[in-house]
Coordinates of C-alpha atoms and ligand atoms in Angstrom, one line a residue:
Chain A
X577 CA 68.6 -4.0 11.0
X578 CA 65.0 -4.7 12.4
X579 CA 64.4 -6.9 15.6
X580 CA 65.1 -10.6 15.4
X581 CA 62.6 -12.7 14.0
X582 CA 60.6 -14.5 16.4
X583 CA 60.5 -18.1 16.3
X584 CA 56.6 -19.3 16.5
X585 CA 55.9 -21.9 19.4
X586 CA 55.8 -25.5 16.9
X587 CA 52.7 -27.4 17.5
X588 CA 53.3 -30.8 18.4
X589 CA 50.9 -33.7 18.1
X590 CA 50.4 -36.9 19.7
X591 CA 52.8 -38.6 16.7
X592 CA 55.8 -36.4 17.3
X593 CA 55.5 -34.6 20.6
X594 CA 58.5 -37.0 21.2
X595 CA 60.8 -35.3 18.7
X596 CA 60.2 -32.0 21.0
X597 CA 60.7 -33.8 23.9
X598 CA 64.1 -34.6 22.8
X599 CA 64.7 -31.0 21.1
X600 CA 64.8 -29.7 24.7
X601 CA 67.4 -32.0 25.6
X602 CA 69.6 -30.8 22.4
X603 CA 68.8 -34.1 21.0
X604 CA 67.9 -34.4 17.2
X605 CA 65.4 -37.0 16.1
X606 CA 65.6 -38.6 12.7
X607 CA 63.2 -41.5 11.2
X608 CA 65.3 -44.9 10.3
X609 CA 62.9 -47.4 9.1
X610 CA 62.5 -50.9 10.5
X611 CA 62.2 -52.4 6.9
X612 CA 64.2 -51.1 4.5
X613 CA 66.4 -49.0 6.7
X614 CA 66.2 -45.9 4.9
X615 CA 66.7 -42.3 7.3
X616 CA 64.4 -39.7 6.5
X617 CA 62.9 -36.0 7.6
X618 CA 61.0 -34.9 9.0
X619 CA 60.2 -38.3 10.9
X620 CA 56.8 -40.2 10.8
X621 CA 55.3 -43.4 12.6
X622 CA 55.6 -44.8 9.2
X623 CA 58.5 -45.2 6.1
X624 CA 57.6 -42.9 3.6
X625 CA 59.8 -44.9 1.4
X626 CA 58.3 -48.6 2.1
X627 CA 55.1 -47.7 4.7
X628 CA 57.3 -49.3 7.1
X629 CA 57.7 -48.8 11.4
X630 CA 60.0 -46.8 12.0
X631 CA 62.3 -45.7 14.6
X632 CA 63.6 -42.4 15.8
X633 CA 67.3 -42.1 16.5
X634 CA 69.6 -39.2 17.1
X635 CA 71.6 -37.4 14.4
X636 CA 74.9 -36.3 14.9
X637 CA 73.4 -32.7 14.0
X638 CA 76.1 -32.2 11.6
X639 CA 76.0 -31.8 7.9
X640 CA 76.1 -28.9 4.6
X641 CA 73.9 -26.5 3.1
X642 CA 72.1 -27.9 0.2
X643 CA 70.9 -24.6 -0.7
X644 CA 69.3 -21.4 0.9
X645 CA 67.6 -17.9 0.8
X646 CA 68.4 -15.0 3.0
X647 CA 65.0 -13.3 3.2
X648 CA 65.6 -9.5 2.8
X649 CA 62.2 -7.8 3.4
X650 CA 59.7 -7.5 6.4
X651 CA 59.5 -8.2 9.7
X652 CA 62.3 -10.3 11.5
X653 CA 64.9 -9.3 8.3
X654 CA 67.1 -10.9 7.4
X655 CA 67.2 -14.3 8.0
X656 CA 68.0 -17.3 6.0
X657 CA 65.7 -20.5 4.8
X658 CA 67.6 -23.4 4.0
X659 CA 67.7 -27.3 3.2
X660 CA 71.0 -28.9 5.3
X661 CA 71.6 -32.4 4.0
X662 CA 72.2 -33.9 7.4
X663 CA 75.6 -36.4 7.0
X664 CA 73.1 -39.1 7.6
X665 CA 71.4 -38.4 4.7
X666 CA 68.2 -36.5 4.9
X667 CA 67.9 -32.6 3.7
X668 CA 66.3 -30.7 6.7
X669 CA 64.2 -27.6 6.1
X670 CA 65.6 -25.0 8.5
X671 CA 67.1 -21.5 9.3
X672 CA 71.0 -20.8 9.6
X673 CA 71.5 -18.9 12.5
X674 CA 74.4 -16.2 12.3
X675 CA 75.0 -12.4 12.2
X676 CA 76.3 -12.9 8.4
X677 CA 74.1 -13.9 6.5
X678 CA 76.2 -12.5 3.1
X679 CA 79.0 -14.8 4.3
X680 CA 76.7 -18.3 3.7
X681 CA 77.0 -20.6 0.4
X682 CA 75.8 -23.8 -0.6
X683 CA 78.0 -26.6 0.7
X684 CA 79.2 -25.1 3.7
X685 CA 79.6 -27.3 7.0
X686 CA 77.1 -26.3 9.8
X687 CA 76.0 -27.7 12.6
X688 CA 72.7 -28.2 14.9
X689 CA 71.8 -25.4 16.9
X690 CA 68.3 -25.8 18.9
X691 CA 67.0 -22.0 19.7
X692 CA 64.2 -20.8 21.6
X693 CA 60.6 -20.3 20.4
X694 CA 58.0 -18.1 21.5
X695 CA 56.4 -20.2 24.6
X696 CA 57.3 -23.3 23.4
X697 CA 59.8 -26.2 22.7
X698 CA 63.2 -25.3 20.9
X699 CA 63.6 -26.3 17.3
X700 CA 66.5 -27.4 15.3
X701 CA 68.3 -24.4 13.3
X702 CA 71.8 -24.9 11.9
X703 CA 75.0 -22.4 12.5
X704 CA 78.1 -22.3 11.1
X705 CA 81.0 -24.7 12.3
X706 CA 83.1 -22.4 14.4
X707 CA 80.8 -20.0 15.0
Chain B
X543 CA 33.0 -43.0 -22.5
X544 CA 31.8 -44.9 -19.7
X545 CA 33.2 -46.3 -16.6
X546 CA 31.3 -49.5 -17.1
X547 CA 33.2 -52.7 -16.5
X548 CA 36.2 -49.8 -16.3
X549 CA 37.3 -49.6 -12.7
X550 CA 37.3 -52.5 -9.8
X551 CA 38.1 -52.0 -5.9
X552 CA 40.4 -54.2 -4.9
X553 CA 41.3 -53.4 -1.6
X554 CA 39.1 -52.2 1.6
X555 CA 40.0 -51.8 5.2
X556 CA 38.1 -50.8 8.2
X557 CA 40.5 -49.3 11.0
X558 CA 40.0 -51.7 14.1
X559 CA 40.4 -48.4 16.7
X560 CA 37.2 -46.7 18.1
X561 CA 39.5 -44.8 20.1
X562 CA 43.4 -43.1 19.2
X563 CA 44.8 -41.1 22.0
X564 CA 48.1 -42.0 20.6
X565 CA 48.1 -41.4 17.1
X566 CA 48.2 -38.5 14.9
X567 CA 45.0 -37.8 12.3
X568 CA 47.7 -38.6 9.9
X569 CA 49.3 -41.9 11.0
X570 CA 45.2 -43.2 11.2
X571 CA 44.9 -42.4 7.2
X572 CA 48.7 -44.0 6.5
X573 CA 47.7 -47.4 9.0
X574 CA 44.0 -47.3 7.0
X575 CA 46.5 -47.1 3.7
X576 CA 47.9 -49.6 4.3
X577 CA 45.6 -51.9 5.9
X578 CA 43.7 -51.8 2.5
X579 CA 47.3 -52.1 0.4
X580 CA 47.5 -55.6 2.4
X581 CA 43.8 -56.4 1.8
X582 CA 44.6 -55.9 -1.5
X583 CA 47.9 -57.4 -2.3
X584 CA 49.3 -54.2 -3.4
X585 CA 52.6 -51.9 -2.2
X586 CA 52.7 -48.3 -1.6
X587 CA 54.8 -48.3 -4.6
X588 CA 51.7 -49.6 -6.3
X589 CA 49.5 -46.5 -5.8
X590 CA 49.5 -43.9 -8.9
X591 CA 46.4 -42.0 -7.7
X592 CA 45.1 -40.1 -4.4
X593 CA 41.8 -39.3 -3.5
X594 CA 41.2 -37.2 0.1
X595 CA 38.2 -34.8 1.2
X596 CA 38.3 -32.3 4.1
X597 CA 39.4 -34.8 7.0
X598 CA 43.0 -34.9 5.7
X599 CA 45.0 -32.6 7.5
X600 CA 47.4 -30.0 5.5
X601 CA 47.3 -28.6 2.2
X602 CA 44.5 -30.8 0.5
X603 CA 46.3 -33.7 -0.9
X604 CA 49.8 -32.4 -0.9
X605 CA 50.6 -33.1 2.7
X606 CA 49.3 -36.4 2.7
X607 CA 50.8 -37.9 -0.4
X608 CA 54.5 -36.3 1.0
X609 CA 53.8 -37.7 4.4
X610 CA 52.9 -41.4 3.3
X611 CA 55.5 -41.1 0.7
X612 CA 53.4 -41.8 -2.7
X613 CA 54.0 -41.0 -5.9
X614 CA 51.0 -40.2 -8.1
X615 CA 49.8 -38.8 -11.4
X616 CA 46.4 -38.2 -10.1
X617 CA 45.2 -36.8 -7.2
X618 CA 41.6 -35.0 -6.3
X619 CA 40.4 -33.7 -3.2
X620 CA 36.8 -33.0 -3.7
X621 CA 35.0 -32.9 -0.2
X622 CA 31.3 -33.2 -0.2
X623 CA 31.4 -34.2 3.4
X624 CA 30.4 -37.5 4.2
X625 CA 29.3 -38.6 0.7
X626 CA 32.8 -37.6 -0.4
X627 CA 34.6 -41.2 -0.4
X628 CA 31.8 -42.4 -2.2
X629 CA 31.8 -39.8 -4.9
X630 CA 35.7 -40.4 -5.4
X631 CA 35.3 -44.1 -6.3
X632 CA 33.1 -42.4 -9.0
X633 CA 36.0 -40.1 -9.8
X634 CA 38.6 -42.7 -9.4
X635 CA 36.9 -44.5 -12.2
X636 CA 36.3 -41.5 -14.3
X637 CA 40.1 -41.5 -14.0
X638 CA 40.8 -45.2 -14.6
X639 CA 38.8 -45.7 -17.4
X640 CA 40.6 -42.4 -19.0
X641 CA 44.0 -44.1 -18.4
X642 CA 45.0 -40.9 -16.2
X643 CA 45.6 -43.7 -13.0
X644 CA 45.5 -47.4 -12.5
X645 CA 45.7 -48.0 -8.5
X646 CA 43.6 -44.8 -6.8
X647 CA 43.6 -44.9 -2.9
X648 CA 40.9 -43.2 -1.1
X649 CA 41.6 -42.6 2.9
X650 CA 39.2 -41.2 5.5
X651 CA 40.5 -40.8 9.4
X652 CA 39.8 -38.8 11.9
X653 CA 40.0 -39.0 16.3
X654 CA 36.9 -36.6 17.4
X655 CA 37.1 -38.6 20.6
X656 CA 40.3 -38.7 21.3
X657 CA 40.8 -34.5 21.1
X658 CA 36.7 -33.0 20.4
X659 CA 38.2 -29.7 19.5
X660 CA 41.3 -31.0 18.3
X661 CA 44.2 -28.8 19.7
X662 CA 45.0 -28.3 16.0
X663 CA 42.5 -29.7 14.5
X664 CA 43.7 -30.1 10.4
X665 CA 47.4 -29.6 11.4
X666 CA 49.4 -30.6 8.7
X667 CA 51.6 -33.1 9.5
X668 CA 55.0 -31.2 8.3
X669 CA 53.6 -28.2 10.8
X670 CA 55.3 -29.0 13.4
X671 CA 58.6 -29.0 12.0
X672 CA 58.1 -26.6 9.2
X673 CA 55.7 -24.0 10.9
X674 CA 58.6 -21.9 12.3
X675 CA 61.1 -21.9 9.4
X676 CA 59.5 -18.8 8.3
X677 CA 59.0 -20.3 4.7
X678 CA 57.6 -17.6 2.3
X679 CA 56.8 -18.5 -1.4
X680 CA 60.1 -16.0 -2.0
X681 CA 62.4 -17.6 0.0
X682 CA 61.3 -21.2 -1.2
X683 CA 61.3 -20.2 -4.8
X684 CA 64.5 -18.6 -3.9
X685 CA 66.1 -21.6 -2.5
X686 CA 65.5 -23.4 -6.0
X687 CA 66.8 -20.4 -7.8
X688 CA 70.1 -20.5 -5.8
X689 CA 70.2 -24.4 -6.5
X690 CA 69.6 -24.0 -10.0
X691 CA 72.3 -21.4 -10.1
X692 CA 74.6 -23.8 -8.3
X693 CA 74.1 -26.7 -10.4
X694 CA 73.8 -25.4 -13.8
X695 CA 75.5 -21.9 -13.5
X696 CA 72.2 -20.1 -14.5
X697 CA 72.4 -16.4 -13.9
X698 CA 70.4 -13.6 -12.5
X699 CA 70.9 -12.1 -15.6
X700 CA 69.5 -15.0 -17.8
X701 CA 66.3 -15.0 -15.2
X702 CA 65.8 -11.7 -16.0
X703 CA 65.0 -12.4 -19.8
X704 CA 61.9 -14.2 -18.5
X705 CA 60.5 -10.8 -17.1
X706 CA 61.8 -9.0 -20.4
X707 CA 59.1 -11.0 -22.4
X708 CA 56.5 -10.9 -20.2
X709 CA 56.6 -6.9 -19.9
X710 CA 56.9 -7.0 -23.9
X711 CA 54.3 -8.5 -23.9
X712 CA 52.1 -6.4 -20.9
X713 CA 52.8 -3.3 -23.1
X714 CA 49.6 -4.3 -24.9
X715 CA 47.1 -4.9 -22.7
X716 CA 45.5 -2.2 -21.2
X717 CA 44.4 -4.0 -17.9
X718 CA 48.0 -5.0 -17.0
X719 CA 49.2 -3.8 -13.8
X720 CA 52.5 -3.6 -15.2
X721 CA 52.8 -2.1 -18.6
X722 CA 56.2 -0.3 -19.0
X723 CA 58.9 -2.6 -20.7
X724 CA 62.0 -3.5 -18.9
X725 CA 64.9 -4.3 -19.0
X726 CA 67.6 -6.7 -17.5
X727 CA 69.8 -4.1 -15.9
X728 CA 66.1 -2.8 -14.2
X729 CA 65.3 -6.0 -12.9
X730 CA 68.6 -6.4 -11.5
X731 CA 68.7 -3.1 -10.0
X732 CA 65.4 -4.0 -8.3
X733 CA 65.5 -4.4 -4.5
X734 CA 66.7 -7.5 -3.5
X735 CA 63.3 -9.4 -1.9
X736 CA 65.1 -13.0 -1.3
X737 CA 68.3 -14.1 -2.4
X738 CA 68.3 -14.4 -5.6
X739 CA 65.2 -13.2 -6.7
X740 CA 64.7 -9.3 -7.0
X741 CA 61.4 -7.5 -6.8
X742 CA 60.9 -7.9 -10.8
X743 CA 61.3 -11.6 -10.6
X744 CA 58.8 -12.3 -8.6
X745 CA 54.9 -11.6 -10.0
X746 CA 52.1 -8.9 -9.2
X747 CA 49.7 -9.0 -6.1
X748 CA 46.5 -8.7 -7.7
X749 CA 42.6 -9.3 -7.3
X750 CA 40.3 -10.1 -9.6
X751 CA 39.8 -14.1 -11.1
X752 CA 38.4 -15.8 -13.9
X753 CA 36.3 -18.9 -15.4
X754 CA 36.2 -21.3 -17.0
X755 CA 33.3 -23.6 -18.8
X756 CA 34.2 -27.3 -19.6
X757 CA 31.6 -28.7 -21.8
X758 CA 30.6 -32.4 -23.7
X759 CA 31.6 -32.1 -27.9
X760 CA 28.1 -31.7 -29.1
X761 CA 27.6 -28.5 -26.9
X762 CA 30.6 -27.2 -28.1
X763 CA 29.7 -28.0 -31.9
X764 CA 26.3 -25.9 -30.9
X765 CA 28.2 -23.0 -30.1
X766 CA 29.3 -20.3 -32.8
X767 CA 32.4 -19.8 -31.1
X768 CA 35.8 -21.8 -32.0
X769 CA 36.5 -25.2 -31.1
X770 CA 39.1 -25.5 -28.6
X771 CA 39.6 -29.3 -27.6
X772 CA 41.3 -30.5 -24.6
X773 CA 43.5 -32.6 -26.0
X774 CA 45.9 -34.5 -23.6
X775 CA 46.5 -33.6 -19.3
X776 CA 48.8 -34.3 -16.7
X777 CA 49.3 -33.8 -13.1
X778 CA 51.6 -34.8 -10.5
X779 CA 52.6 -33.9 -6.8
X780 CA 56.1 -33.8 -5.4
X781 CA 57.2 -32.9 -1.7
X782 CA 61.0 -33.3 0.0
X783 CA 59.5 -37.0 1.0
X784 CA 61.8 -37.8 3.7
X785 CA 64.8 -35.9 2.6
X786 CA 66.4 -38.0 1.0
X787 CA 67.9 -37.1 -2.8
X788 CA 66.2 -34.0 -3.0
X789 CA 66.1 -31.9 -6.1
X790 CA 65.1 -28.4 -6.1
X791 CA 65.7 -28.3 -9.6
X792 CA 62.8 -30.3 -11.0
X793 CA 59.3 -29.6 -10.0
X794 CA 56.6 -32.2 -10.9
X795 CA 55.8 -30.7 -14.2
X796 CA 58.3 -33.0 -15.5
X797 CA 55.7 -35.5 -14.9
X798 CA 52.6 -33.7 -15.7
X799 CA 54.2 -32.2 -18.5
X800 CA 55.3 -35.4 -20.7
X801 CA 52.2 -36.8 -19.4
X802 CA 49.9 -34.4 -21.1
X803 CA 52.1 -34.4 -24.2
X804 CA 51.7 -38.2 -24.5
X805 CA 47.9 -38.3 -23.6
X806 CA 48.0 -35.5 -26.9
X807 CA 50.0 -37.5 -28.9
X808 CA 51.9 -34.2 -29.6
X809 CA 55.4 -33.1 -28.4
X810 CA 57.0 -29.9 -27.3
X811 CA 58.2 -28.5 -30.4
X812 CA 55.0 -29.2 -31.6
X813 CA 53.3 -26.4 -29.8
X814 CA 52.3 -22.6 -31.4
X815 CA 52.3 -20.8 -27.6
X816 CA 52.8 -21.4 -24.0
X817 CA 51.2 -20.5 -20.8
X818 CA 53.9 -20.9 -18.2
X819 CA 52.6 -20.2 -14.5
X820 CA 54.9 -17.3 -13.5
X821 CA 54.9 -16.8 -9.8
X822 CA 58.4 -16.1 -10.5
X823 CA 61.1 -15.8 -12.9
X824 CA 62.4 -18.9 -12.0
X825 CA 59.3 -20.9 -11.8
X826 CA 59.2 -20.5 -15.5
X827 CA 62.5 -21.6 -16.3
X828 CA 62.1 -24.7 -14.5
X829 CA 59.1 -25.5 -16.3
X830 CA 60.7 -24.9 -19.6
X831 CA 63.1 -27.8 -18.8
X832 CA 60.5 -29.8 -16.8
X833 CA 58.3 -29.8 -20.5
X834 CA 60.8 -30.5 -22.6
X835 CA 61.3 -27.2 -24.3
X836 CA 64.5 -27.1 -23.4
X837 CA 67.8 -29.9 -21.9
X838 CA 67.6 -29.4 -18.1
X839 CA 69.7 -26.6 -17.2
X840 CA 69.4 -24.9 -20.2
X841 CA 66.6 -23.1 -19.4
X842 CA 68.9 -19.9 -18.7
X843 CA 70.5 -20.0 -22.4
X844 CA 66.8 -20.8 -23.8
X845 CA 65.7 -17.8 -22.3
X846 CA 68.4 -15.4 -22.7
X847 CA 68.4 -15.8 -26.1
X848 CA 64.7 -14.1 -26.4
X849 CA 62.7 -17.2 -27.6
X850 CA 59.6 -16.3 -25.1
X851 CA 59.3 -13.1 -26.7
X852 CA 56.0 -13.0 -29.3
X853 CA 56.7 -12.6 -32.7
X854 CA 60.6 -13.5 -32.5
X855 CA 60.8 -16.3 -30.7
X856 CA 60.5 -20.0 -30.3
X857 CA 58.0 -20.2 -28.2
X858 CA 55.9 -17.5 -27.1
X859 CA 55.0 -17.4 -23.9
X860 CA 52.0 -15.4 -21.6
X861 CA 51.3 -12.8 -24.2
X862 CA 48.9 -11.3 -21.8
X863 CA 52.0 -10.2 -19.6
X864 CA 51.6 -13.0 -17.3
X865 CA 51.7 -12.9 -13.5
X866 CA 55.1 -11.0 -13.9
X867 CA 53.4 -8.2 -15.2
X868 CA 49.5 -8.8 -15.7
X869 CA 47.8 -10.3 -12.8
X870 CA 48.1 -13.0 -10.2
X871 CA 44.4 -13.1 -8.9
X872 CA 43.6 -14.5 -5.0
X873 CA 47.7 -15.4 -5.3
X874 CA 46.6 -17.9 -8.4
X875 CA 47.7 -17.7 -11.8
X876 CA 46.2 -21.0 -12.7
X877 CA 42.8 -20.1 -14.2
X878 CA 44.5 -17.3 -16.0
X879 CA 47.1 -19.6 -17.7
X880 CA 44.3 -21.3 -19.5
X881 CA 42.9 -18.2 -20.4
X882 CA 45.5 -16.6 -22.6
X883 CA 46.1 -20.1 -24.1
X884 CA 42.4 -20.1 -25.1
X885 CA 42.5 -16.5 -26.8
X886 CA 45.4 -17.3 -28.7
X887 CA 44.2 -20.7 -29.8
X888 CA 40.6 -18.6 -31.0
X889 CA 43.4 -16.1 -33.0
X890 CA 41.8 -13.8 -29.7
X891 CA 44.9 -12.2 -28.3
X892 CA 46.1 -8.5 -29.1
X893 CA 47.2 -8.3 -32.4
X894 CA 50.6 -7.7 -31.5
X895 CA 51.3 -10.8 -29.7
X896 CA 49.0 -13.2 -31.6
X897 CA 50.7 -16.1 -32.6
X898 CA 49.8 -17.2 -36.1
X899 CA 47.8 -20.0 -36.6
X900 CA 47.8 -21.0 -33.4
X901 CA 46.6 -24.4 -32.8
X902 CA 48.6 -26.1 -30.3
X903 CA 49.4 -24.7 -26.8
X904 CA 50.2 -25.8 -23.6
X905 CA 48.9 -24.6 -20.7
X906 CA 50.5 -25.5 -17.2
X907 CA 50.9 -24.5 -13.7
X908 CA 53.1 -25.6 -10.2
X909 CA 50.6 -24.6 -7.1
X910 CA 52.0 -25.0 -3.4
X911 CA 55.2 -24.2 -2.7
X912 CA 58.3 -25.4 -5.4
X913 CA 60.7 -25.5 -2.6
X914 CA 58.5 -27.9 -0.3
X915 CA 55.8 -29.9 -1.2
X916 CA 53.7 -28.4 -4.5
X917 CA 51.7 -29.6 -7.2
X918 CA 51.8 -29.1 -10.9
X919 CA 48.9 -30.0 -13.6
X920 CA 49.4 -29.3 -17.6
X921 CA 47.0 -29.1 -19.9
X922 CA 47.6 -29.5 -23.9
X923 CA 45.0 -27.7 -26.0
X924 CA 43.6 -27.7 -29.7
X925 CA 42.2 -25.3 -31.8
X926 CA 39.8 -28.3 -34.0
Ligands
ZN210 ZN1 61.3 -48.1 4.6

């Protein structure tokens, strides 16, 4: 197995350096609209359902795979791309963290994991439960 | 045709800010959106086409319509610098009067005061949450081939097929990168690249390009060269918007694709040959259902059963081999798509893969990324 992949520093801006604030406190941020009260991700000053105002609340960081791809080739190999449907609703487009990666299916329970970056905030991957 | 008395603005909005410490380059082109949505009258909901130039941040108009959340059949992103907005009300006509959108918003926005060098200057606005996932177009394709195979119980196997006609077909042309045939058991005994797609699932790494001339019916009728009318188009751009109810199992050909086959007046069965963009195995099979030639998630049976293969199929498909097997120039197999359509609507292509009388094909294309935000555009063509 080659080295870990390493995690590029994201690039806030002005809209969501918020969301990073909260990613180093293990808190993560979801968009609920004002208006029509829809959740969504990644979130935005504005409802990409109704152009609402939105708000940003915390998810309960728990949810299932919706469906994945364990990258077998290259640098940082292997590692796995996913969509997890958060239980709130959204699908989030992350990594599963784990040591098996063989072991993963679609519809499996995970769970937030926020993991360090090269230089900067931590972002939102998802292990899983019990592990 | 003219857009004379075709095409109206209804809406206009001047942002109120001269200076936006606070707000993303984005959120300035959603608040301007909807500033001139109010002016107007209209909803987001209203909006069926997107025009942008190169102040929108991200991948030309794909970020932007994911981010605001719109859903559009027509979308352009020519940038001519400042004159750009002013050309696209030109362009949003064109499109009006040719039915192809009825409510086109143009946005401009930027904060050169606010950051002068911009500490990311054209960040998209996904980047910050996306940038790190390490997204690939292999594992993102990959992601909708392990949904499809969830959903629908498609099969490595059945994917394979796709890559079986396509190197039937490469055998011919002598500038194919890939000319030896294959068959299923060697594409699945092909390394493993992302899970499920194998190295023979996934197209060529190529150079080279192409061209393509465009040109009004009485230059055409000039020409000694067959007529080869364009005779219906779609497009359409689809992202994760938000999250919610996503489906990696439809891209948006199925809205460019029964678009163009309206605008035609033709349908699916109707057509002699297809050019199916064919980043990978799976991008193909999706499009098959997305068009119509197939149910949705029967694209692995439809495969399977041979019908892209020239000369014994249904419908035969990339007869030049196809990014599986040809070439997949500057990573874009759109230009050649429409290439191999137009040989084999001129009766052009090798002789062994020449579709007799051949004078309906389709033509069309996903760009982006399937498993994130992409667009797709189909074109239906004539031989006249
Ligand atoms: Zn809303």
């Amino acid at each position: 197995m080659s080295d870990p992949r390493k995690i590029p520093a994201p690039q806030p801006n002005v809209e969501n350096q918020r969301f990073f604030d909260a990613a180093a406190q293990g808190k993560l941020l979801i968009g609920q609209c004002d208006a029509c009260g829809q959740p969504h991700y990644y979130p935005r000053a504005t409802c990409p359902f109704c152009f609402g105002a939105t708000t940003w609340v915390e998810s309960g960081g728990k949810g299932e795979i919706y469906s994945l791809s364990t990258m077998r080739r290259g640098a940082g190999a292997p590692y796995t791309l996913a969509y997890v449907t958060l239980d709130e609703g959204p699908a989030v487009l992350t990594n599963i963290a784990t040591d098996d990666h063989d072991s993963l299916a679609i519809g499996q329970r995970v769970s937030v994991r926020f993991t360090p970056t090269e230089g900067g905030p931590p972002v939102p991957m998802f292990a899983p439960e019990g592990e | 045709m003219t857009i004379r008395n075709k095409a109206y603005i209804a809406g206009a909005f001047e942002h109120p800010t001269r200076l936006a410490p606070d707000k993303s380059t984005p959120q300035l082109h959603a608040e301007c959106a909807a500033g001139a949505l109010a002016d107007a009258g209209l909803s987001l909901k209203d909006v069926d086409g997107y025009f942008c130039a190169g102040d929108a941040p991200g991948f030309g108009g794909m970020s932007m319509i994911d981010y605001m959340g719109l859903k559009v059949r027509h979308t352009d992103s020519t940038e001519t610098g400042g004159s750009s907005y002013i050309l696209h009300v030109s362009h949003a006509a064109q499109a009006i009067a040719a039915g192809h959108c009825s409510v086109a918003l143009i946005t401009l926005a930027g904060r050169p005061r606010s950051e002068p060098f911009g500490r990311f200057p054209g960040g998209a606005p996904e980047a910050p949450f996306e940038g790190w996932v390490g997204s690939t177009t292999h594992n993102s394709y990959g992601m909708c081939a392990a949904r499809h195979m969830h959903e629908y119980g498609t099969t490595s196997e059945q994917l394979a097929w796709i890559k079986v006609a396509a190197s039937t077909h490469a055998q011919y042309n002598e500038h194919a990168m890939l000319r030896d045939v294959v068959t299923v058991d060697d594409v699945l005994n092909s390394p493993m690249i992302s899970d499920p797609l194998h190295r023979l699932d996934c197209c060529v790494v190529s150079d080279g390009g192409g061209a393509l001339l465009v040109v009004a019916p009485e230059v055409a009728k000039s020409l000694k060269r067959p007529l080869v009318a364009v005779r219906g188009a779609g497009e359409a751009v689809k992202g994760p918007r938000g999250g919610m109810n996503l489906d990696l199992t439809t891209s948006a050909a199925a809205v460019s694709g029964p678009a163009a086959f309206a605008e035609a007046g033709c349908t699916p069965a109707d057509m002699k040959y297809a050019s199916i963009y064919d980043s990978f195995t799976i991008t193909v099979l999706i499009q098959l259902e997305d068009l119509g030639f197939c149910k949705k998630g029967e694209g692995g049976r439809f495969v399977a059963e041979g019908n892209l293969i020239s000369g014994t199929g249904k419908l035969p498909f990339n007869t030049d081999g196809g990014g599986l097997c040809n070439n997949h120039p500057t990573n874009r197999g759109g230009i050649t798509k429409v290439i191999e359509a137009v040989r084999q609507l001129r009766g052009e292509a090798h002789p062994a893969v020449q579709v007799p009388n051949c004078d309906l094909a389709v033509a069309t294309g996903i760009g982006g990324s399937l498993g994130v935000r992409h667009g797709a555009a189909t074109l239906v063509l004539e031989r006249q």
